[in-house]
mmCIF file of C-alpha atoms and ligand atoms in Angstrom:
data_model
loop_
_atom_site.group_PDB
_atom_site.id
_atom_site.type_symbol
_atom_site.label_atom_id
_atom_site.label_comp_id
_atom_site.label_asym_id
_atom_site.label_seq_id
_atom_site.Cartn_x
_atom_site.Cartn_y
_atom_site.Cartn_z
ATOM 1 C CA MET A 1 24.914 -37.610 38.723
ATOM 2 C CA SER A 2 28.250 -36.579 37.166
ATOM 3 C CA ASN A 3 29.583 -33.265 38.412
ATOM 4 C CA TYR A 4 29.646 -31.732 34.954
ATOM 5 C CA LEU A 5 25.903 -32.377 34.525
ATOM 6 C CA GLN A 6 25.276 -30.637 37.846
ATOM 7 C CA THR A 7 27.535 -27.720 36.843
ATOM 8 C CA THR A 8 25.579 -27.482 33.586
ATOM 9 C CA LYS A 9 22.255 -27.328 35.421
ATOM 10 C CA GLU A 10 23.543 -24.588 37.717
ATOM 11 C CA LEU A 11 24.905 -22.548 34.827
ATOM 12 C CA TYR A 12 21.566 -22.660 33.002
ATOM 13 C CA LYS A 13 19.651 -21.969 36.192
ATOM 14 C CA ASP A 14 21.595 -18.684 36.404
ATOM 15 C CA ALA A 15 21.093 -18.022 32.677
ATOM 16 C CA ALA A 16 17.334 -18.514 33.192
ATOM 17 C CA ILE A 17 17.148 -16.072 36.082
ATOM 18 C CA THR A 18 19.382 -13.435 34.432
ATOM 19 C CA PRO A 19 19.559 -13.539 30.618
ATOM 20 C CA ASP A 20 23.170 -13.826 29.466
ATOM 21 C CA VAL A 21 23.288 -12.160 26.039
ATOM 22 C CA GLY A 22 26.121 -13.661 23.992
ATOM 23 C CA LEU A 23 26.385 -16.852 26.093
ATOM 24 C CA CYS A 24 25.998 -18.712 22.853
ATOM 25 C CA CYS A 25 25.928 -16.761 19.636
ATOM 26 C CA THR A 26 25.641 -17.541 15.995
ATOM 27 C CA THR A 27 26.163 -16.068 12.572
ATOM 28 C CA SER A 28 22.698 -17.275 11.519
ATOM 29 C CA PRO A 29 20.311 -14.337 11.804
ATOM 30 C CA ILE A 30 17.172 -14.410 13.950
ATOM 31 C CA TRP A 31 14.215 -15.528 11.805
ATOM 32 C CA GLN A 32 12.266 -12.655 10.278
ATOM 33 C CA LEU A 33 8.940 -14.077 9.120
ATOM 34 C CA PRO A 34 5.664 -12.309 8.322
ATOM 35 C CA GLY A 35 3.630 -11.909 11.498
ATOM 36 C CA LEU A 36 6.317 -13.379 13.771
ATOM 37 C CA SER A 37 7.424 -11.224 16.681
ATOM 38 C CA ILE A 38 10.037 -12.697 19.019
ATOM 39 C CA PRO A 39 9.890 -11.067 22.468
ATOM 40 C CA ASN A 40 13.077 -9.251 23.482
ATOM 41 C CA LYS A 41 13.780 -11.466 26.465
ATOM 42 C CA MET A 42 13.465 -14.550 24.282
ATOM 43 C CA GLN A 43 16.064 -13.068 21.937
ATOM 44 C CA GLN A 44 18.346 -12.264 24.872
ATOM 45 C CA MET A 45 17.998 -15.911 25.926
ATOM 46 C CA ASN A 46 18.933 -17.299 22.513
ATOM 47 C CA TYR A 47 21.466 -19.822 23.768
ATOM 48 C CA GLY A 48 21.751 -21.760 20.505
ATOM 49 C CA CYS A 49 24.601 -21.888 17.998
ATOM 50 C CA GLY A 50 22.615 -22.194 14.759
ATOM 51 C CA THR A 51 19.056 -23.008 13.818
ATOM 52 C CA THR A 52 17.105 -26.255 13.945
ATOM 53 C CA VAL A 53 13.964 -24.794 12.361
ATOM 54 C CA HIS A 54 13.807 -25.760 8.685
ATOM 55 C CA PRO A 55 10.446 -25.296 6.930
ATOM 56 C CA ARG A 56 11.046 -28.343 4.727
ATOM 57 C CA ASP A 57 10.867 -30.572 7.844
ATOM 58 C CA LEU A 58 7.591 -29.062 8.919
ATOM 59 C CA ALA A 59 4.963 -29.912 6.288
ATOM 60 C CA ASN A 60 1.751 -31.653 7.434
ATOM 61 C CA ASN A 61 1.798 -30.475 11.066
ATOM 62 C CA PRO A 62 4.418 -32.820 12.462
ATOM 63 C CA LYS A 63 4.547 -33.546 16.192
ATOM 64 C CA VAL A 64 7.658 -31.686 17.350
ATOM 65 C CA LEU A 65 9.850 -32.379 20.388
ATOM 66 C CA TYR A 66 12.427 -29.805 21.487
ATOM 67 C CA VAL A 67 14.959 -30.798 24.156
ATOM 68 C CA GLY A 68 16.730 -28.061 26.148
ATOM 69 C CA VAL A 69 14.232 -25.201 25.726
ATOM 70 C CA GLY A 70 16.323 -22.161 26.744
ATOM 71 C CA GLY A 71 14.210 -19.026 26.423
ATOM 72 C CA GLY A 72 11.848 -20.831 24.037
ATOM 73 C CA MET A 73 12.691 -18.976 20.819
ATOM 74 C CA GLU A 74 12.970 -22.022 18.599
ATOM 75 C CA LEU A 75 9.799 -23.546 20.078
ATOM 76 C CA LEU A 76 7.960 -20.361 19.069
ATOM 77 C CA GLN A 77 9.487 -20.635 15.588
ATOM 78 C CA PHE A 78 8.416 -24.306 15.323
ATOM 79 C CA SER A 79 4.929 -23.263 16.438
ATOM 80 C CA TYR A 80 4.857 -20.664 13.667
ATOM 81 C CA PHE A 81 4.782 -23.547 11.198
ATOM 82 C CA ASN A 82 2.843 -26.012 13.371
ATOM 83 C CA ARG A 83 0.028 -23.959 15.038
ATOM 84 C CA GLN A 84 -1.476 -26.931 16.911
ATOM 85 C CA ILE A 85 -2.489 -27.079 20.564
ATOM 86 C CA GLN A 86 0.363 -28.955 22.292
ATOM 87 C CA GLY A 87 1.965 -29.401 18.866
ATOM 88 C CA VAL A 88 5.452 -28.655 20.203
ATOM 89 C CA ILE A 89 6.684 -30.480 23.310
ATOM 90 C CA GLY A 90 9.526 -28.758 25.178
ATOM 91 C CA VAL A 91 11.635 -30.726 27.656
ATOM 92 C CA ASP A 92 14.145 -29.195 30.064
ATOM 93 C CA VAL A 93 15.752 -30.413 33.266
ATOM 94 C CA VAL A 94 16.134 -26.948 34.846
ATOM 95 C CA ASP A 95 13.012 -25.671 36.664
ATOM 96 C CA GLU A 96 14.045 -22.029 36.341
ATOM 97 C CA MET A 97 14.451 -22.420 32.552
ATOM 98 C CA LEU A 98 10.983 -23.973 32.248
ATOM 99 C CA LYS A 99 9.558 -21.083 34.274
ATOM 100 C CA ALA A 100 11.412 -18.387 32.267
ATOM 101 C CA SER A 101 10.371 -19.888 28.927
ATOM 102 C CA ALA A 102 6.734 -20.196 30.106
ATOM 103 C CA GLN A 103 6.797 -16.454 30.920
ATOM 104 C CA ASN A 104 8.292 -15.749 27.489
ATOM 105 C CA PHE A 105 5.453 -17.698 25.824
ATOM 106 C CA VAL A 106 2.907 -15.520 27.649
ATOM 107 C CA LYS A 107 4.658 -12.446 26.212
ATOM 108 C CA ALA A 108 4.818 -14.117 22.779
ATOM 109 C CA GLU A 109 1.038 -14.628 22.911
ATOM 110 C CA GLU A 110 0.599 -10.897 23.523
ATOM 111 C CA GLU A 111 2.846 -10.024 20.571
ATOM 112 C CA ASN A 112 1.586 -12.594 18.026
ATOM 113 C CA ASP A 113 -2.107 -12.879 17.225
ATOM 114 C CA TRP A 114 -1.625 -16.340 15.649
ATOM 115 C CA PHE A 115 0.148 -17.802 18.726
ATOM 116 C CA GLN A 116 -1.350 -19.415 21.839
ATOM 117 C CA LYS A 117 0.866 -20.436 24.731
ATOM 118 C CA ASP A 118 -1.031 -23.757 24.707
ATOM 119 C CA PHE A 119 0.705 -24.588 21.432
ATOM 120 C CA ILE A 120 3.644 -25.488 23.687
ATOM 121 C CA ASP A 121 3.597 -28.496 26.009
ATOM 122 C CA LEU A 122 6.409 -27.861 28.518
ATOM 123 C CA ARG A 123 7.646 -30.894 30.455
ATOM 124 C CA LYS A 124 10.295 -31.287 33.104
ATOM 125 C CA GLY A 125 12.677 -34.015 32.027
ATOM 126 C CA ASP A 126 16.182 -35.055 31.196
ATOM 127 C CA ALA A 127 17.637 -35.499 27.716
ATOM 128 C CA LEU A 128 19.158 -38.729 29.042
ATOM 129 C CA ASN A 129 15.768 -40.156 30.005
ATOM 130 C CA LEU A 130 13.045 -38.432 28.010
ATOM 131 C CA PRO A 131 9.482 -38.307 29.397
ATOM 132 C CA ILE A 132 8.170 -39.196 25.929
ATOM 133 C CA GLU A 133 6.604 -42.337 24.466
ATOM 134 C CA ASP A 134 8.398 -44.532 21.940
ATOM 135 C CA ASN A 135 7.814 -43.797 18.222
ATOM 136 C CA SER A 136 5.624 -40.761 18.909
ATOM 137 C CA VAL A 137 7.471 -37.768 17.430
ATOM 138 C CA ASP A 138 7.950 -36.651 13.805
ATOM 139 C CA VAL A 139 10.618 -33.997 14.331
ATOM 140 C CA ALA A 140 12.938 -33.884 17.352
ATOM 141 C CA ALA A 141 15.337 -30.992 17.837
ATOM 142 C CA GLN A 142 18.094 -29.841 20.144
ATOM 143 C CA ASN A 143 20.322 -26.822 19.834
ATOM 144 C CA CYS A 144 23.628 -26.484 21.656
ATOM 145 C CA LEU A 145 22.931 -29.060 24.374
ATOM 146 C CA PHE A 146 24.303 -32.387 23.177
ATOM 147 C CA ASN A 147 27.832 -31.014 22.655
ATOM 148 C CA ILE A 148 27.998 -30.595 26.428
ATOM 149 C CA PHE A 149 27.560 -34.326 26.998
ATOM 150 C CA LYS A 150 30.536 -36.644 27.364
ATOM 151 C CA ALA A 151 30.589 -39.660 25.028
ATOM 152 C CA ASP A 152 28.559 -42.084 27.206
ATOM 153 C CA ASP A 153 25.892 -39.475 27.917
ATOM 154 C CA LEU A 154 25.834 -38.315 24.294
ATOM 155 C CA LYS A 155 25.166 -41.924 23.274
ATOM 156 C CA LYS A 156 22.302 -42.121 25.795
ATOM 157 C CA ALA A 157 20.826 -38.805 24.573
ATOM 158 C CA LEU A 158 20.962 -39.919 20.933
ATOM 159 C CA ASP A 159 19.466 -43.324 21.773
ATOM 160 C CA GLU A 160 16.626 -41.516 23.526
ATOM 161 C CA MET A 161 15.954 -39.309 20.486
ATOM 162 C CA PHE A 162 16.034 -42.389 18.236
ATOM 163 C CA ARG A 163 13.604 -44.197 20.553
ATOM 164 C CA VAL A 164 10.964 -41.440 20.580
ATOM 165 C CA LEU A 165 11.076 -40.697 16.841
ATOM 166 C CA LYS A 166 8.626 -42.396 14.492
ATOM 167 C CA PRO A 167 10.140 -44.365 11.593
ATOM 168 C CA HIS A 168 11.473 -41.821 9.053
ATOM 169 C CA GLY A 169 11.205 -39.106 11.708
ATOM 170 C CA ARG A 170 14.066 -36.646 11.883
ATOM 171 C CA LEU A 171 16.381 -35.379 14.565
ATOM 172 C CA VAL A 172 17.512 -31.839 13.771
ATOM 173 C CA MET A 173 20.488 -30.546 15.693
ATOM 174 C CA SER A 174 22.857 -27.635 15.950
ATOM 175 C CA ASP A 175 26.072 -28.007 17.954
ATOM 176 C CA PRO A 176 29.623 -26.720 18.090
ATOM 177 C CA ILE A 177 32.226 -29.056 16.571
ATOM 178 C CA CYS A 178 36.011 -28.853 16.645
ATOM 179 C CA ASN A 179 38.282 -30.647 14.206
ATOM 180 C CA GLN A 180 41.457 -29.815 16.132
ATOM 181 C CA PHE A 181 43.013 -31.434 19.168
ATOM 182 C CA MET A 182 41.452 -30.067 22.380
ATOM 183 C CA PRO A 183 43.726 -30.421 25.445
ATOM 184 C CA LYS A 184 42.386 -32.624 28.221
ATOM 185 C CA TYR A 185 42.403 -29.798 30.771
ATOM 186 C CA LEU A 186 39.983 -27.814 28.578
ATOM 187 C CA ARG A 187 37.802 -30.850 27.944
ATOM 188 C CA GLU A 188 37.660 -31.522 31.681
ATOM 189 C CA ASP A 189 36.811 -27.910 32.551
ATOM 190 C CA GLU A 190 33.163 -28.286 33.591
ATOM 191 C CA LYS A 191 32.270 -24.639 33.141
ATOM 192 C CA LEU A 192 33.807 -24.369 29.658
ATOM 193 C CA ARG A 193 32.005 -27.566 28.704
ATOM 194 C CA ALA A 194 28.688 -26.238 30.042
ATOM 195 C CA LEU A 195 29.307 -23.034 28.051
ATOM 196 C CA CYS A 196 29.387 -25.164 24.862
ATOM 197 C CA LEU A 197 33.075 -24.441 24.283
ATOM 198 C CA SER A 198 35.172 -27.447 25.199
ATOM 199 C CA GLY A 199 32.909 -30.469 24.671
ATOM 200 C CA ALA A 200 32.967 -29.958 20.880
ATOM 201 C CA ILE A 201 34.160 -33.080 19.030
ATOM 202 C CA PRO A 202 35.327 -33.513 15.407
ATOM 203 C CA MET A 203 32.594 -33.499 12.772
ATOM 204 C CA ASP A 204 33.284 -37.072 11.616
ATOM 205 C CA ASP A 205 33.029 -38.382 15.203
ATOM 206 C CA TYR A 206 29.788 -36.454 15.695
ATOM 207 C CA ILE A 207 28.295 -37.968 12.534
ATOM 208 C CA LYS A 208 29.497 -41.448 13.527
ATOM 209 C CA MET A 209 27.687 -41.117 16.873
ATOM 210 C CA LEU A 210 24.508 -40.490 14.856
ATOM 211 C CA THR A 211 24.932 -43.399 12.482
ATOM 212 C CA ASP A 212 25.945 -45.692 15.387
ATOM 213 C CA ALA A 213 22.625 -44.745 17.015
ATOM 214 C CA GLY A 214 20.921 -46.179 13.905
ATOM 215 C CA PHE A 215 20.067 -43.140 11.778
ATOM 216 C CA GLY A 216 20.354 -44.281 8.139
ATOM 217 C CA THR A 217 20.420 -40.838 6.508
ATOM 218 C CA ILE A 218 22.418 -37.819 7.627
ATOM 219 C CA GLU A 219 22.216 -34.330 6.162
ATOM 220 C CA VAL A 220 24.923 -31.791 6.957
ATOM 221 C CA ARG A 221 22.918 -28.640 6.436
ATOM 222 C CA ALA A 222 25.277 -25.886 7.502
ATOM 223 C CA LYS A 223 28.733 -25.308 8.944
ATOM 224 C CA ARG A 224 29.489 -21.852 10.262
ATOM 225 C CA PRO A 225 32.204 -20.050 12.200
ATOM 226 C CA TYR A 226 31.544 -20.158 15.934
ATOM 227 C CA ARG A 227 34.362 -19.397 18.419
ATOM 228 C CA ILE A 228 38.121 -19.343 18.859
ATOM 229 C CA LEU A 229 39.936 -20.525 21.962
ATOM 230 C CA SER A 230 43.170 -18.549 21.806
ATOM 231 C CA PRO A 231 46.495 -18.474 23.682
ATOM 232 C CA ASN A 232 45.416 -14.993 24.850
ATOM 233 C CA HIS A 233 42.889 -16.637 27.128
ATOM 234 C CA TYR A 234 43.943 -20.257 27.593
ATOM 235 C CA ASP A 235 47.131 -22.179 28.191
ATOM 236 C CA ILE A 236 47.483 -23.353 24.594
ATOM 237 C CA ASP A 237 50.078 -22.519 21.952
ATOM 238 C CA HIS A 238 47.801 -22.003 18.947
ATOM 239 C CA ASN A 239 44.241 -20.992 18.178
ATOM 240 C CA ILE A 240 41.600 -23.707 18.416
ATOM 241 C CA ILE A 241 38.820 -23.054 15.933
ATOM 242 C CA ILE A 242 35.282 -24.082 16.826
ATOM 243 C CA GLU A 243 32.520 -24.206 14.224
ATOM 244 C CA SER A 244 28.802 -24.718 14.573
ATOM 245 C CA LEU A 245 27.227 -27.566 12.652
ATOM 246 C CA GLU A 246 23.588 -28.008 11.652
ATOM 247 C CA VAL A 247 22.690 -31.622 10.997
ATOM 248 C CA ALA A 248 19.544 -33.658 10.407
ATOM 249 C CA ALA A 249 19.637 -37.364 11.251
ATOM 250 C CA ILE A 250 16.751 -39.271 9.714
ATOM 251 C CA LYS A 251 15.408 -42.497 11.169
ATOM 252 C CA ASP A 252 15.549 -44.282 7.822
ATOM 253 C CA PRO A 253 16.517 -47.950 7.852
ATOM 254 C CA MET A 254 20.286 -48.371 7.691
ATOM 255 C CA PRO A 255 21.238 -49.290 4.089
ATOM 256 C CA GLU A 256 23.152 -52.570 3.782
ATOM 257 C CA ASP A 257 26.154 -50.740 2.387
ATOM 258 C CA GLY A 258 26.190 -48.145 5.164
ATOM 259 C CA PRO A 259 24.550 -44.791 5.898
ATOM 260 C CA CYS A 260 23.823 -42.090 3.319
ATOM 261 C CA ILE A 261 25.675 -38.999 4.488
ATOM 262 C CA PHE A 262 25.011 -35.841 2.511
ATOM 263 C CA THR A 263 27.691 -33.190 2.917
ATOM 264 C CA GLY A 264 26.772 -31.062 -0.098
ATOM 265 C CA LYS A 265 28.549 -32.994 -2.866
ATOM 266 C CA ALA A 266 27.142 -33.034 -6.393
ATOM 267 C CA ALA A 267 27.929 -35.159 -9.468
ATOM 268 C CA ILE A 268 27.825 -33.611 -12.957
ATOM 269 C CA PHE A 269 27.930 -35.708 -16.131
ATOM 270 C CA TYR A 270 29.410 -33.867 -19.106
ATOM 271 C CA GLY A 271 29.828 -36.695 -21.664
ATOM 272 C CA ASN A 272 28.282 -36.857 -25.130
ATOM 273 C CA ASP A 273 25.230 -38.956 -24.195
ATOM 274 C CA GLU A 274 21.980 -37.496 -22.965
ATOM 275 C CA TYR A 275 22.507 -39.026 -19.524
ATOM 276 C CA PHE A 276 24.609 -41.443 -17.493
ATOM 277 C CA ASP A 277 22.876 -44.229 -15.534
ATOM 278 C CA ASP A 278 24.951 -46.066 -12.910
ATOM 279 C CA LYS A 279 22.207 -48.768 -12.746
ATOM 280 C CA LYS A 280 22.061 -48.260 -8.979
ATOM 281 C CA GLY A 281 19.344 -45.643 -9.007
ATOM 282 C CA HIS A 282 21.404 -42.615 -10.027
ATOM 283 C CA VAL A 283 20.737 -41.011 -13.386
ATOM 284 C CA LEU A 284 22.934 -38.033 -14.212
ATOM 285 C CA MET A 285 21.389 -35.826 -16.880
ATOM 286 C CA GLN A 286 23.804 -34.102 -19.249
ATOM 287 C CA ASN A 287 25.406 -31.161 -17.437
ATOM 288 C CA GLN A 288 22.901 -31.074 -14.597
ATOM 289 C CA PRO A 289 24.158 -31.333 -11.022
ATOM 290 C CA LEU A 290 22.759 -34.195 -8.946
ATOM 291 C CA ALA A 291 23.191 -33.943 -5.175
ATOM 292 C CA VAL A 292 24.842 -37.176 -4.049
ATOM 293 C CA CYS A 293 25.683 -38.649 -0.680
ATOM 294 C CA ASP A 294 29.349 -39.236 0.099
ATOM 295 C CA LYS A 295 28.949 -42.990 -0.528
ATOM 296 C CA THR A 296 27.584 -42.451 -4.052
ATOM 297 C CA ALA A 297 30.178 -39.731 -4.710
ATOM 298 C CA ALA A 298 32.942 -42.210 -3.842
ATOM 299 C CA ALA A 299 31.370 -44.960 -5.999
ATOM 300 C CA LEU A 300 31.081 -42.623 -9.008
ATOM 301 C CA ALA A 301 34.632 -41.341 -8.499
ATOM 302 C CA SER A 302 35.922 -44.925 -8.395
ATOM 303 C CA LEU A 303 34.659 -45.402 -11.991
ATOM 304 C CA GLN A 304 37.466 -43.009 -13.007
ATOM 305 C CA ARG A 305 35.459 -41.632 -15.912
ATOM 306 C CA ASP A 306 36.650 -38.465 -17.586
ATOM 307 C CA ASP A 307 33.083 -37.247 -18.121
ATOM 308 C CA ILE A 308 31.838 -37.138 -14.526
ATOM 309 C CA HIS A 309 32.851 -34.372 -12.135
ATOM 310 C CA ILE A 310 32.324 -34.772 -8.385
ATOM 311 C CA THR A 311 32.309 -31.529 -6.428
ATOM 312 C CA ASP A 312 33.791 -31.086 -2.964
ATOM 313 C CA SER A 313 31.558 -31.039 0.125
ATOM 314 C CA THR A 314 29.976 -27.630 0.644
ATOM 315 C CA TYR A 315 28.599 -28.626 4.088
ATOM 316 C CA PHE A 316 25.461 -26.742 3.056
ATOM 317 C CA TYR A 317 23.177 -29.530 1.860
ATOM 318 C CA ASP A 318 19.612 -28.410 1.300
ATOM 319 C CA GLY A 319 17.768 -31.510 0.136
ATOM 320 C CA GLY A 320 17.192 -33.442 -3.055
ATOM 321 C CA GLY A 321 19.421 -35.825 -4.947
ATOM 322 C CA CYS A 322 20.257 -39.497 -4.761
ATOM 323 C CA CYS A 323 19.329 -42.359 -2.372
HETATM 324 C C1 LIG B 401 22.890 -24.000 25.626
HETATM 325 S S1 LIG B 401 21.238 -23.997 26.235
HETATM 326 C C2 LIG B 401 20.365 -24.060 24.708
HETATM 327 C C3 LIG B 401 18.963 -23.552 24.823
HETATM 328 C C4 LIG B 401 18.146 -23.545 23.528
HETATM 329 N N1 LIG B 401 18.244 -24.819 22.857
HETATM 330 C C5 LIG B 401 18.570 -22.432 22.597
HETATM 331 O O1 LIG B 401 18.984 -22.725 21.468
HETATM 332 O O2 LIG B 401 18.472 -21.267 22.997
HETATM 333 C C6 LIG B 401 21.015 -25.614 26.923
HETATM 334 C C7 LIG B 401 19.615 -25.899 27.445
HETATM 335 O O3 LIG B 401 19.544 -27.268 27.850
HETATM 336 C C8 LIG B 401 19.011 -27.359 29.168
HETATM 337 N N2 LIG B 401 19.600 -28.565 29.780
HETATM 338 C C9 LIG B 401 20.797 -28.705 30.385
HETATM 339 N N3 LIG B 401 20.996 -29.988 30.733
HETATM 340 C C10 LIG B 401 19.908 -30.677 30.316
HETATM 341 C C11 LIG B 401 19.510 -32.051 30.377
HETATM 342 N N4 LIG B 401 20.312 -32.971 30.908
HETATM 343 N N5 LIG B 401 18.326 -32.401 29.845
HETATM 344 C C12 LIG B 401 17.495 -31.468 29.301
HETATM 345 N N6 LIG B 401 17.810 -30.169 29.223
HETATM 346 C C13 LIG B 401 19.004 -29.776 29.711
HETATM 347 C C14 LIG B 401 19.370 -26.044 29.805
HETATM 348 O O4 LIG B 401 18.520 -25.728 30.892
HETATM 349 C C15 LIG B 401 19.203 -25.083 28.641
HETATM 350 O O5 LIG B 401 17.853 -24.701 28.495
#
């Protein structure tokens, strides 16, 4: 096993035994939902950098897989929507993390009358070799783990998620990204990598890893401030900005003309007709925004019409629109 994977396991073994508040941290607030109480220790062990729990993924009691359980907070949140015995499978490679999260689920059962610890099926396993059957999961999630992996391992982890998802199933992820150059010595620093600080790759590379794995539809759901590596603390001459990205990758067939990547663009037709039809499945009603993927946005822009406006990416895509 590579050293950095071993360093990662040791770091999270320690973070399981002694909660490390602020190890990862996010601007997205902890979920406040009616009847949901998140035990204190679970909150202290929130080692994610965003959220992967989106109610619109969770209709019809999907089978959920969560890789890299941490203190179990997001598994509890998934269970809030799922409420099935063994409805949420949690996989982690660190024994101490499995044990700590199991204890947190016992506490969660005491605090939530709707929750049973048996809603969670905890399994020891590695993201690089999941103990899960092919095509058996509707929603797979990971938060702040895959950024730690180097390219070859990230490819393996994504291939594993693709393998276990049912057709049209979705992989929901939250990870740090960094669009600036990261010096090699920071990238090679195993501890910084394990802390989710120096493995971050540019957003476009991250999305390409997903489409290369075969996911035909990508949704960039949120992009938020995360961390700064500064010359005050590292041997660098300018700040390196790290953001956290929330993405869903959907196991739709790959379109012949390439993946549909939604980054929050919209097209607005403001001509004199009632609507504009591009004859490729996109009908723009007069002065009504239609969410479009980047491919459709580029195709509409290439028409060079003076009655269609294409907005910039917001990186906060929330469903709907073309394709
Ligand atoms: C940064 S923490 C994130 C925890 C959780 N997702 C959250 O948001 O709080 C990374 C988690 O992945 C686990 N982990 C580390 N390496 C792993 C691997 N190769 N396979 C599965 N889990 C792993 C750690 O034990 C830890 O629970």
